[in-house]
Every structure is written in structure tokens, then in C-alpha cells.
Short mmCIF file of C-alpha atoms and ligand atoms in Angstrom, two decimals:
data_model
loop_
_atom_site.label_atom_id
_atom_site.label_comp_id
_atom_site.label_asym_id
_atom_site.label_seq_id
_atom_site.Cartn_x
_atom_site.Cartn_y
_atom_site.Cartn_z
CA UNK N 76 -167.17 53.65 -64.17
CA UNK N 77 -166.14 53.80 -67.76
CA UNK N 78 -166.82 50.63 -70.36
CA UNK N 79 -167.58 50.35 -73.81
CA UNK N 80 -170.67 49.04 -75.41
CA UNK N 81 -170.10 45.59 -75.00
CA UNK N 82 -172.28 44.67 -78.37
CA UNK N 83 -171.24 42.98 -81.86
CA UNK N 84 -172.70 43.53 -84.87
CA UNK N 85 -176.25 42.91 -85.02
CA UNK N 86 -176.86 43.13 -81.59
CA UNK N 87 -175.90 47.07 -81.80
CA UNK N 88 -178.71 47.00 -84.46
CA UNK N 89 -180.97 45.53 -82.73
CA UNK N 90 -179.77 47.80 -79.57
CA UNK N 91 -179.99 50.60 -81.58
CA UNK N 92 -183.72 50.43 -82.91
CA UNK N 93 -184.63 50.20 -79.34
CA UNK N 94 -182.93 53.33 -77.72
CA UNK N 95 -184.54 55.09 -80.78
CA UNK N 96 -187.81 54.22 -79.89
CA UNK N 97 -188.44 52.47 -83.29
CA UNK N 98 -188.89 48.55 -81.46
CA UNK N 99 -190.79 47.71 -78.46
CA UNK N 100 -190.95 43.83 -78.40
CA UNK N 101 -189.02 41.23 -79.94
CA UNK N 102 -191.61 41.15 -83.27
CA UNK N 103 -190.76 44.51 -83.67
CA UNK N 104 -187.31 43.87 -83.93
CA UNK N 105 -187.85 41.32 -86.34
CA UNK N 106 -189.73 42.46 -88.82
CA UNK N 107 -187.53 46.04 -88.66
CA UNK N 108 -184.27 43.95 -88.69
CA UNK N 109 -185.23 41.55 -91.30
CA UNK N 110 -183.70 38.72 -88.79
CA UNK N 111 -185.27 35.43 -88.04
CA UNK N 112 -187.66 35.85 -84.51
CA UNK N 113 -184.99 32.77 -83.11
CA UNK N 114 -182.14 35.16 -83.67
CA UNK N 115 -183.84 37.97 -82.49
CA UNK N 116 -184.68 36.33 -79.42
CA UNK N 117 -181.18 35.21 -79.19
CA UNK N 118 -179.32 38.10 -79.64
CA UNK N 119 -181.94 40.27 -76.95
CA UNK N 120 -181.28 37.11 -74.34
CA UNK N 121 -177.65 38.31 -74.58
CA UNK N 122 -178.45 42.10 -75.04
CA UNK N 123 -180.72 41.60 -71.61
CA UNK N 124 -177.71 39.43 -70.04
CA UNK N 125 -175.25 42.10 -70.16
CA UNK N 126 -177.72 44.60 -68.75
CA UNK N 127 -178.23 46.43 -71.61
CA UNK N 128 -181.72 45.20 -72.03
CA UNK N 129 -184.58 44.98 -70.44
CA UNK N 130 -188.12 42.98 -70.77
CA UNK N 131 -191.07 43.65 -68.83
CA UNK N 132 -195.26 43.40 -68.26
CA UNK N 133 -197.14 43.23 -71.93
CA UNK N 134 -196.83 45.60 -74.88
CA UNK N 135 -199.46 46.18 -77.13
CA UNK N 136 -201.53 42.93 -78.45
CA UNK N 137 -201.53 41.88 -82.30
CA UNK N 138 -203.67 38.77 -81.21
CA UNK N 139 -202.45 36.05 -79.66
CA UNK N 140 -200.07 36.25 -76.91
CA UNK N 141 -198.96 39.68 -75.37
CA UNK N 142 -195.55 40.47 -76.25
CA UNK N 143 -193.37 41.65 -73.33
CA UNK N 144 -192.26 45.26 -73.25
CA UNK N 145 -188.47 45.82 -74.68
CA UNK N 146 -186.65 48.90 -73.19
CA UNK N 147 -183.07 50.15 -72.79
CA UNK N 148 -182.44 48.76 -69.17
CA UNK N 149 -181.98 51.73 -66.64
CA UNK N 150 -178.48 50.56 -65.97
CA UNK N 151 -177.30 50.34 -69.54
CA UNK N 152 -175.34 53.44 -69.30
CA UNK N 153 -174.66 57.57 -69.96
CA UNK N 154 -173.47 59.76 -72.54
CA UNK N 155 -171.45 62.96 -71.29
CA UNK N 156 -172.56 66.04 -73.61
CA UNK N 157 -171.33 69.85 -74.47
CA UNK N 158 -171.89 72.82 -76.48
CA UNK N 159 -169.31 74.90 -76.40
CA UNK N 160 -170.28 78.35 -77.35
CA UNK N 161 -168.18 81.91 -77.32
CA UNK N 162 -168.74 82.48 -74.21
CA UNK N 163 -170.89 79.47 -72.14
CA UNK N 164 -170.80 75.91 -72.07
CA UNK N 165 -173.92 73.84 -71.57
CA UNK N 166 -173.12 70.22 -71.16
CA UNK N 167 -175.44 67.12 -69.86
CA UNK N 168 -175.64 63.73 -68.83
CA UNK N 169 -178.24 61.78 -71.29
CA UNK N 170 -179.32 58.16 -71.12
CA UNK N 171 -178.82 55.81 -74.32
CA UNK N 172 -182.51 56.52 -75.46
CA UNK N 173 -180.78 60.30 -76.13
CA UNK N 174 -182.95 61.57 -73.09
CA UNK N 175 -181.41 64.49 -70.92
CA UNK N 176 -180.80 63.50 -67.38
CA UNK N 177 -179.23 66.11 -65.98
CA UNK N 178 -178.48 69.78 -67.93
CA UNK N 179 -176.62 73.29 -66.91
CA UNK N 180 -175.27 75.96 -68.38
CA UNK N 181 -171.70 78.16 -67.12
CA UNK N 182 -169.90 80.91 -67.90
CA UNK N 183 -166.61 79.96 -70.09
CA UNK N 184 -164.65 82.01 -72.33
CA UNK N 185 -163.44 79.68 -75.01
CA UNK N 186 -160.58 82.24 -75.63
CA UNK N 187 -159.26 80.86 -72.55
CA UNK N 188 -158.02 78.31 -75.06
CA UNK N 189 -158.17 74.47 -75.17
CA UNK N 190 -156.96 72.84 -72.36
CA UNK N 191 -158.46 75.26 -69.66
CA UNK N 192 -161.58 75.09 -71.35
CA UNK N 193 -161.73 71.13 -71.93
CA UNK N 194 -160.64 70.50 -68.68
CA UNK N 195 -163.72 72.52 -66.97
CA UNK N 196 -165.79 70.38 -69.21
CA UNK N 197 -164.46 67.34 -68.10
CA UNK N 198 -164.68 68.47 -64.36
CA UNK N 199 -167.99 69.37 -65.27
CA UNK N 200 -169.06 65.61 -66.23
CA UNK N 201 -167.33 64.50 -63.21
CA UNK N 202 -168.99 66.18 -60.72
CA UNK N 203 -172.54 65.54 -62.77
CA UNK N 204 -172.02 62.01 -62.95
CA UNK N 205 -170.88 61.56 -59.55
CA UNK N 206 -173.96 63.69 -57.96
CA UNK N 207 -176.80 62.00 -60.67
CA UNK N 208 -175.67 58.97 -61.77
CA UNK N 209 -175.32 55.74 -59.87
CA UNK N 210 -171.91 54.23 -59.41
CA UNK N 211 -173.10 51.27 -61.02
CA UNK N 212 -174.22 52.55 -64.27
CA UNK N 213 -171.30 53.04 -66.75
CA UNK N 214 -170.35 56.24 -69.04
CA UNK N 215 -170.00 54.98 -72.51
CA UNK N 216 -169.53 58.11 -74.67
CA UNK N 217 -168.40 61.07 -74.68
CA UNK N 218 -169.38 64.26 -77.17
CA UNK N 219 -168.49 68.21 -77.44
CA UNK N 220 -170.14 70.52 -80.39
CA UNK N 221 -166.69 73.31 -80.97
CA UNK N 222 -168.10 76.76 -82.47
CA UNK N 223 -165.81 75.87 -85.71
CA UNK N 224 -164.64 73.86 -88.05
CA UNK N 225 -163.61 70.17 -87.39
CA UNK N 226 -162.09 67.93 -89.72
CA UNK N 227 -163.88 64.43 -89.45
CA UNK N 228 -161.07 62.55 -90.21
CA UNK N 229 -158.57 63.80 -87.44
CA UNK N 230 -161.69 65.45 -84.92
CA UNK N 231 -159.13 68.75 -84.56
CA UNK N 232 -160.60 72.41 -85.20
CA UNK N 233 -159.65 73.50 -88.09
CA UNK N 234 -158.59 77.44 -88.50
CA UNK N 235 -162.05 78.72 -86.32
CA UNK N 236 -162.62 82.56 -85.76
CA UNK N 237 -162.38 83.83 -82.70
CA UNK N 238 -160.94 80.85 -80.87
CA UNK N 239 -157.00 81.77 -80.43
CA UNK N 240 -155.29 78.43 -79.80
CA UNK N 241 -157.54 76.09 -80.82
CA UNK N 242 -156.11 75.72 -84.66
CA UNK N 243 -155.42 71.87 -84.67
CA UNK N 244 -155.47 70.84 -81.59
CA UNK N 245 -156.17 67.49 -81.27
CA UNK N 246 -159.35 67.53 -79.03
CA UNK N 247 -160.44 63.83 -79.40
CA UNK N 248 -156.98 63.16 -78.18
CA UNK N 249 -157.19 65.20 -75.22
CA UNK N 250 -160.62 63.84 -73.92
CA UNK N 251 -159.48 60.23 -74.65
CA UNK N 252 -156.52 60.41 -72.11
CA UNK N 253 -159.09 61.27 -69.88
CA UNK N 254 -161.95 58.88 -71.10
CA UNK N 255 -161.57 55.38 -72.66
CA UNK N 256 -164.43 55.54 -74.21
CA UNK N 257 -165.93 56.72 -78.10
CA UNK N 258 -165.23 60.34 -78.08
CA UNK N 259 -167.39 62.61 -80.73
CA UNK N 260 -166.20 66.02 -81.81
CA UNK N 261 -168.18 67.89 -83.95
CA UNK N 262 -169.18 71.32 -85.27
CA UNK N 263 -171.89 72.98 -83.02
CA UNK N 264 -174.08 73.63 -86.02
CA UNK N 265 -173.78 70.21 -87.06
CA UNK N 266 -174.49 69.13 -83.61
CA UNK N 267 -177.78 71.25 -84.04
CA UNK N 268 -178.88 69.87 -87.44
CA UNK N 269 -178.38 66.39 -86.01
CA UNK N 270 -180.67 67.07 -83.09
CA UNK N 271 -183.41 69.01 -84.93
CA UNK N 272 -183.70 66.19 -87.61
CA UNK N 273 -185.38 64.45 -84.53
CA UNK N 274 -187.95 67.24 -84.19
CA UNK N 275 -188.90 67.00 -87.88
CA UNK N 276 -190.28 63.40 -88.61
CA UNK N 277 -190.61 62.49 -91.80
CA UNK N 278 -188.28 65.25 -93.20
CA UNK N 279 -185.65 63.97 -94.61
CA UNK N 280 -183.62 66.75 -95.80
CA UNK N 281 -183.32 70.18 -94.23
CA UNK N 282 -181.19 72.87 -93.65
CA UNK N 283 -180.11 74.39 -89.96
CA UNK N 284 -179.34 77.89 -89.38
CA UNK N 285 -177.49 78.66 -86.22
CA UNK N 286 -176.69 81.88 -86.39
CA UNK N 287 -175.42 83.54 -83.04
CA UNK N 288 -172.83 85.47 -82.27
CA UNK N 289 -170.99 83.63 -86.07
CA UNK N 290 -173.39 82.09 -88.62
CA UNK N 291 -173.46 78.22 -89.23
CA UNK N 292 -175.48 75.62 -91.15
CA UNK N 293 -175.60 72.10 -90.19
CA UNK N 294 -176.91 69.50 -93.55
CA UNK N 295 -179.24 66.70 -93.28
CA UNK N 296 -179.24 64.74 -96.32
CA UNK N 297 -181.63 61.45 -96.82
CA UNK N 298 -182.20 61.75 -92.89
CA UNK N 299 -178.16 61.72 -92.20
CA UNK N 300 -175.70 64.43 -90.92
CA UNK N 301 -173.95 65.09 -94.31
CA UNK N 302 -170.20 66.63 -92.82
CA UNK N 303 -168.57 66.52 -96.23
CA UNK N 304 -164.84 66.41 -95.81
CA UNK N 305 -165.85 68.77 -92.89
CA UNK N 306 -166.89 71.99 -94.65
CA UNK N 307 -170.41 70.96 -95.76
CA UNK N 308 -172.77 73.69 -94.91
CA UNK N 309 -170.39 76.36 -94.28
CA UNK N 310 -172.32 79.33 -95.04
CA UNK N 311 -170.48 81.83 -93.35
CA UNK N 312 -167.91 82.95 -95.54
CA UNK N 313 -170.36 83.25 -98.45
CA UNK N 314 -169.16 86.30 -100.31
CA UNK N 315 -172.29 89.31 -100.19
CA UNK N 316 -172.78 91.96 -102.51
CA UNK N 317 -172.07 95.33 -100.72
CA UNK N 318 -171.63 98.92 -101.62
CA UNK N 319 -169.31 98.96 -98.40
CA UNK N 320 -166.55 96.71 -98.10
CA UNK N 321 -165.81 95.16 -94.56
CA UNK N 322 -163.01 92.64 -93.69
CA UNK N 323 -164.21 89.23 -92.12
CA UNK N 324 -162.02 87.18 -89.36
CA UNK N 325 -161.00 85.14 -91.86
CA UNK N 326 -158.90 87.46 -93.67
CA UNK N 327 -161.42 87.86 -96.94
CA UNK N 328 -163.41 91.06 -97.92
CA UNK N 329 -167.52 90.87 -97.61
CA UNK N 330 -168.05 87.29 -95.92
CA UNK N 331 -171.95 87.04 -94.60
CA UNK N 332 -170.48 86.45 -91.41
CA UNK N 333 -169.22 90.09 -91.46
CA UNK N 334 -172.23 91.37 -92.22
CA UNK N 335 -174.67 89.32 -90.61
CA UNK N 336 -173.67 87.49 -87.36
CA UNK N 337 -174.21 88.81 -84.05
CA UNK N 338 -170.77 89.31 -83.80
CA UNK N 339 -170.83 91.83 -86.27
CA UNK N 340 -174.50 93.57 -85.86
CA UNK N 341 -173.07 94.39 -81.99
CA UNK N 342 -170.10 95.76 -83.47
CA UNK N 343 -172.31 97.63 -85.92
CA UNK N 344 -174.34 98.85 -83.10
CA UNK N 345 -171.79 99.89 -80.69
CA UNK N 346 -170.02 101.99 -83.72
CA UNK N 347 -173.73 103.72 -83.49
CA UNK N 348 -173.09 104.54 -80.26
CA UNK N 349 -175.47 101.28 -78.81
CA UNK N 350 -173.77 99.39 -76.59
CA UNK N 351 -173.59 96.34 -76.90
CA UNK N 352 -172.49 93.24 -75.05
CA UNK N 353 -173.56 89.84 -76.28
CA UNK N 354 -175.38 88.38 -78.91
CA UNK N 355 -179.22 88.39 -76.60
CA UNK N 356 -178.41 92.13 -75.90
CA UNK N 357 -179.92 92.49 -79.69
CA UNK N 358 -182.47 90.22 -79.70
CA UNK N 359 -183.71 92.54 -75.93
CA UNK N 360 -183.25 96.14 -78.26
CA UNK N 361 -185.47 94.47 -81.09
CA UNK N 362 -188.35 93.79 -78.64
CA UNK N 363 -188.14 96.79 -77.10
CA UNK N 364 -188.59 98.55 -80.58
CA UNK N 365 -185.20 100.26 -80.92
CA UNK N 366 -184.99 101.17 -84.56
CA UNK N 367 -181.42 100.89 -85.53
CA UNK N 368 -181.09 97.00 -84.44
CA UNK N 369 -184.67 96.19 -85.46
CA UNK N 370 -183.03 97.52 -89.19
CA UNK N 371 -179.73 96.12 -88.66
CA UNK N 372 -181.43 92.33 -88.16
CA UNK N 373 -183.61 93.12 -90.83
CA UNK N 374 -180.44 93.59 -93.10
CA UNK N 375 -179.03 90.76 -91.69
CA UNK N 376 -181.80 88.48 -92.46
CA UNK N 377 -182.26 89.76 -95.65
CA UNK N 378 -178.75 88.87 -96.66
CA UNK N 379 -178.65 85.46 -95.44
CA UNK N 380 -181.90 84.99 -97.11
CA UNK N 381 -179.96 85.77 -100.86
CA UNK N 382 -177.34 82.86 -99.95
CA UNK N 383 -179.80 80.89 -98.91
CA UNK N 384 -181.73 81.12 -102.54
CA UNK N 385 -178.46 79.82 -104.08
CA UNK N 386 -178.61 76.92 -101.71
CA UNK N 387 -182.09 76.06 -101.35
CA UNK N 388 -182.65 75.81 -105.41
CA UNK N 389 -179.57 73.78 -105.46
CA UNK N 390 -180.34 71.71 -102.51
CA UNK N 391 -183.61 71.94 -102.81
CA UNK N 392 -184.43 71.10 -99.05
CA UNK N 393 -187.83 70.44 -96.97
CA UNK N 394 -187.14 72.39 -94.29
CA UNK N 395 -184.76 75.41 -93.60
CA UNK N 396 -184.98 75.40 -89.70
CA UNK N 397 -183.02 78.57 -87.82
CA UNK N 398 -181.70 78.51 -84.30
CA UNK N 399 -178.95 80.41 -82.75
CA UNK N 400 -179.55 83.21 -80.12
CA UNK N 401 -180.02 85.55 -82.57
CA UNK N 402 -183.12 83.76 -84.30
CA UNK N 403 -184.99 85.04 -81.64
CA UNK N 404 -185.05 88.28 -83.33
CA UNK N 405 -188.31 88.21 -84.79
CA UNK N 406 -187.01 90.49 -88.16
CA UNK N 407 -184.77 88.00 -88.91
CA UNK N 408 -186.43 85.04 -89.92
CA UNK N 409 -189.09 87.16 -92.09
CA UNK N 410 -186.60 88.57 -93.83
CA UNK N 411 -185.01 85.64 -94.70
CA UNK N 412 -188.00 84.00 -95.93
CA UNK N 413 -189.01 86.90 -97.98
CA UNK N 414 -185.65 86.58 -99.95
CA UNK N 415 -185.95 83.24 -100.16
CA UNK N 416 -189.25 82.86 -101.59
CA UNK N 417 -188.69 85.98 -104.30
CA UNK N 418 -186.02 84.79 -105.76
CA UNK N 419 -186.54 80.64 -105.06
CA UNK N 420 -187.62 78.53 -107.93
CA UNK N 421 -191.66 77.92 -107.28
CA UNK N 422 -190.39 73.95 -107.15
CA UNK N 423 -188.07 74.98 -104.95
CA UNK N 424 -190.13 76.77 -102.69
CA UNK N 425 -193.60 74.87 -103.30
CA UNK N 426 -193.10 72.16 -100.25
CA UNK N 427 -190.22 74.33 -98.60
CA UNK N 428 -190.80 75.34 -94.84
CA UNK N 429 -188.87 77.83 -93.03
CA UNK N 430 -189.33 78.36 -89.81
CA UNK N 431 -188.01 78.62 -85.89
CA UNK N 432 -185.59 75.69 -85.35
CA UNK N 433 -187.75 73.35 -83.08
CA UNK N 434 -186.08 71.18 -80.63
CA UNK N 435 -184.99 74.13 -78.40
CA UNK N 436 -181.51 75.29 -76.54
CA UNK N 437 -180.60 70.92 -76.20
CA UNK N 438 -180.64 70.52 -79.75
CA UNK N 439 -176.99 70.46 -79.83
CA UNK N 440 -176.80 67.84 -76.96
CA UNK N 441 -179.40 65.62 -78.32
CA UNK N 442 -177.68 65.20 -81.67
CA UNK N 443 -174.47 64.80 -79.79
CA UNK N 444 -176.23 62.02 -78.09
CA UNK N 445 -177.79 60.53 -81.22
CA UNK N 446 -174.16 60.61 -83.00
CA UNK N 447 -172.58 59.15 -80.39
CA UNK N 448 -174.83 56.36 -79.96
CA UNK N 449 -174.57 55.64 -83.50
CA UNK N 450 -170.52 55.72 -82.68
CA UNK N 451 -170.57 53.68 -79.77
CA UNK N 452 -172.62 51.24 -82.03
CA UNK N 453 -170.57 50.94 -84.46
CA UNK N 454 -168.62 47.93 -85.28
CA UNK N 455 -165.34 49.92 -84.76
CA UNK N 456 -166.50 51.81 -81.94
ZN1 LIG Y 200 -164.80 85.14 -93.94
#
């Protein structure tokens, strides 16, 4: 079963501050929408009426009555998740609240190009909602993070490394003949940032490192995805300073990407005669001590860490959190904080934390399912 949020206007508010866990009773709602308690109570009767609602036992006492326990009623619905990466796909089933259901993790080659590759996705969520998800509770969103560029404004990847086939195809399109429904396409690290704003309360603006087998930054500006015209936080074809000069995948001498993504430290390595297969393989020679990739991340770090002073005085963020497969490396994240903090501004760097992105290998599905709740909440859906 597919529907749309059947909600108007303040009711998606009011819906909203719920599934976030920022409302429990109807005085909650009212003093965090600003709304008089008769239009609260109004607008939940009708939220509760079309199941999206529910209202239960006693919450906790402010004297005087008990107010009853708001919550997102069981039935009120799914959101259908992926992250596609270079090589895998892990996709989900989450309930409004942005909680994971159901999550797994396949092999799929994204060079296999668009349609094969959305089309497993889809048949993915099929079988997932079909085998977890009662017949009687509706799908109302639908969101995939791409490991590249996507223009806001038309949701099509934009001229992405590595991904023959994919420049502009329209992937909203393709999942909306499939799903009636508010589709979300967005840039994996975005996806990221969006999710690991959760796991930083009270941060409001922070910086995301994924860097995996490419490098990619995700923005979080006043508590908000900032996506720019689509570019924000494209790091990865920063130009470096080099004594060598190496030619990046998008056509340009001495990108950061070239020098410092997985893809290129196994490349790097394999030209040493390491082999090399995927962007872990690294992260497994660094703990077991082997000195050329324990170096090579080293460099790495180090050279993201010199952007990153640019960026961080400019930006002048609270957190810089990194994630990606290879931020596992333990090298890399100290050397990118001891670039940062050498050549930082001591405002800059005097509140600044940098550490180990937080909310885990989901963070990309939970800010899908946070963006997509905001987009199935919104007036134009
Ligand atoms: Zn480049």
C-alpha cells in the first residue's frame, strides 16, 4: 500500500514535533507550536482519526491532571531507504519517528549503471516491506543517498566519478513511476551530515567527512542540511599542493580526491606492489602495522586536514565529524586534526571538535529518513 501523508499545514507541524520526539502530550504541542490548546486538540483529534496518531495511559504530571501519552500510531506508515555506495547498497525500512525497522546490506556494482541498479533497490523494498511490514500500514516516502553530485532542483546526478551512465539521469523520475509517493534524492555525504546532526544535540553547525573510497563533506548550517545549488561542501576537487602532479577523474591536475581517497591510496598501494582490493583492505594493513599504508593514510589525512583549515576558519564550525570506511584508519583522523589545529585560527579552533562521525554505518539512512519526513510534511509534498 502506497498513500501520501494525508496532513495540511499545521497538522504536519504538529505531526512533525511528535515523530521527532520533541512533543509528548497535547501541552507540549502547544506551547512548542505557539497554537491555542483548542486547536491543538483539534487538529491531534483529526491527526489520531486518520491513524496517524495515537493517545494513550498518562505522560508525565505538571500538576493537575495527567496528560495522555502522544505517539506516532504504529500504523502511521514507512519510509523506504538506500545508500548507494561503489560497490554495496544498504537500504531499510524506517518508521516515521526515523527508527530503523528492518536493515541489510548487498553486493551492487553501481557501474552496472542506473536502471539495473535502481531496479534491485526497488526489488529490494519490495520484498522488505512485504516480509516486515503489515499490509495495512502504508509506504509514504521514498529516499536514495547517490555517491555524487545531485542537483536539488531537478534530483539528477550531476557529472559523478566513477559512475558511467549515471550523468543526468533523472532518478526521482525513475523511482516515481514506480512509487507515488515523495521521492528524496540526495548526495550520500549529505545524507550522512543530515543523520549525524541527530547524534550531535545542541550543535548546530558542523562539518561531515565521508571519505571512502572518494572524499565528501555534507554542511549543517543553523541545524539544517545547507545543499547550496547542489555543490555545497564539495571538498573533493580542492586543488593540493604537490611536488608530483597526478590527474583526478574529473579531468583536473592535483584534486584531494586524487591524492587522498581510498580510491587513490589503493591505487597508490597496488603501484607498491600491495594489493589492494577495496577501500577496508587499508584500513585491515593499517592495523596490522604495515608501514607503507599506515604512511600513505597519514599523508592522506594530513592533506585533507590543510583544506580543511581553509574551511573551518571560514566556516568556523562546532564540530568536524568524519565517517566513511576509511575513517577507520586510526592515522587519519590525527593527522587531520593536527593540520587543522596548526594552522586554525585559536577562535577557530577554541570550541572546535573533531572527531569519529557518531551515528554509525545508518547515518545515511537516518538522515534520509529525517529529510524525507520533512518532505512528506511539507505543504507541497
Ligand atoms: Zn578532481
Amino acid at each position: 500500500m502506497k498513500q501520501r501523508l494525508p496532513v495540511q499545514g499545521a497538522q504536519g507541524d504538529l505531526l512533525r514535533l511528535v515523530a521527532t520526539g520533541r512533543a509528548a502530550s497535547r501541552a507540549d504541542l502547544s506551547r512548542l507550536s505557539g497554537l491555542a490548546a483548542s486547536s491543538v486538540s483539534l487538529r491531534v483529534e483529526e491527526l489520531i482519526e486518520a491513524g496517524l496518531l495515537a493517545e494513550e495511559g498518562s505522560g508525565a504530571s505538571r500538576g493537575g491532571r495527567r496528560p495522555r501519552r502522544l505517539s506516532l500510531a504504529p500504523t502511521a506508515g514507512v519510509l523506504a531507504v538506500a545508500d548507494l555506495g561503489a560497490h554495496h547498497i544498504r537500504l531499510g525500512l524506517l518508521d516515521l519517528s526515523g527508527a530503523p525497522l528492518v536493515v541489510e546490506e548487498r553486493p551492487c556494482e553501481i557501474t552496472d549503471g542506473p536502471e539495473a541498479t535502481l531496479d534491485l533497490m526497488a526489488e529490494a523494498f519490495d520484498r522488505l516491506l512485504e516480509e516486515h511490514v503489515p499490509a495495512t500500514v502504508p509506504l509514504r516516502g521514498v529516499g536514495t543517498g547517490i555517491p555524487g553530485p545531485v542537483d536539488p532542483a531537478t534530483l539528477r546526478v550531476v557529472t559523478p566519478s566513477r559512475m558511467p551512465g549515471w550523468n543526468e539521469f533523472p532518478v526521482a523520475e525513475h523511482l516515481r513511476a514506480r512509487y507515488d509517493l515523495p521521492i528524496l534524492v540526495e548526495n550520500d555525504a549529505n545524507l550522512m551530515a543530515a543523520g549525524e546532526a541527530r547524534s550531535w544535540p545542541g550543535r548546530e553547525n558542523l562539518m561531515v567527512l565521508k571519505v571512502g573510497t572518494g572524499i565528501g563533506c555534507g554542511v549543517i548550517v543553523n541545524g539544517r542540511l545547507h545543499r547550496g545549488r547542489g555543490a555545497a561542501g564539495d571538498i573533493s576537487h580542492v586543488r593540493v599542493l604537490s611536488d608530483s602532479s597526478v590527474i583526478c577523474a574529473c579531468g583536473h591536475h592535483d584534486c584531494l580526491e586524487a591524492y587522498a581517497s581510498g580510491a587513490a591510496l589503493a591505487t597508490a598501494l597496488t603501484d607498491a606492489g600491495i594489493i589492494v582490493a577495496h577501500t577496508s583492505d587499508i584500513v585491515g594493513l593499517v592495523n596490522d602495522a604495515v608501514p607503507e599504508a599506515t604512511s600513505m593514510v597519514r599523508t592522506a589525512g594530513r592533506r585533507i586536514g590543510e583544506v580543511l583549515t581553509v574551511l573551518v576558519n571560514f566556516f568556523n564550525p562546532d564540530v568536524v565529524a568524519v565517517g566513511g570506511s576509511l575513517s577507520a584508519a586510526e592515522p587519519l583522523i590525527t593527522s587531520i586534526r593536527a593540520a587543522v589545529y596548526e594552522r586554525c585560527l585559536p577562535l577557530a579552533t577554541r570550541d572546535l571538535e573533531i572527531a569519529p562521525a557518531r551515528a554509525g554505518r545508518d547515518a545515511a539512512l537516518l538522515g534520509a529518513g529525517s529529510l524525507l519526513l520533512d518532505a512528506a510534511l511539507s505543504p507541497s509534498g
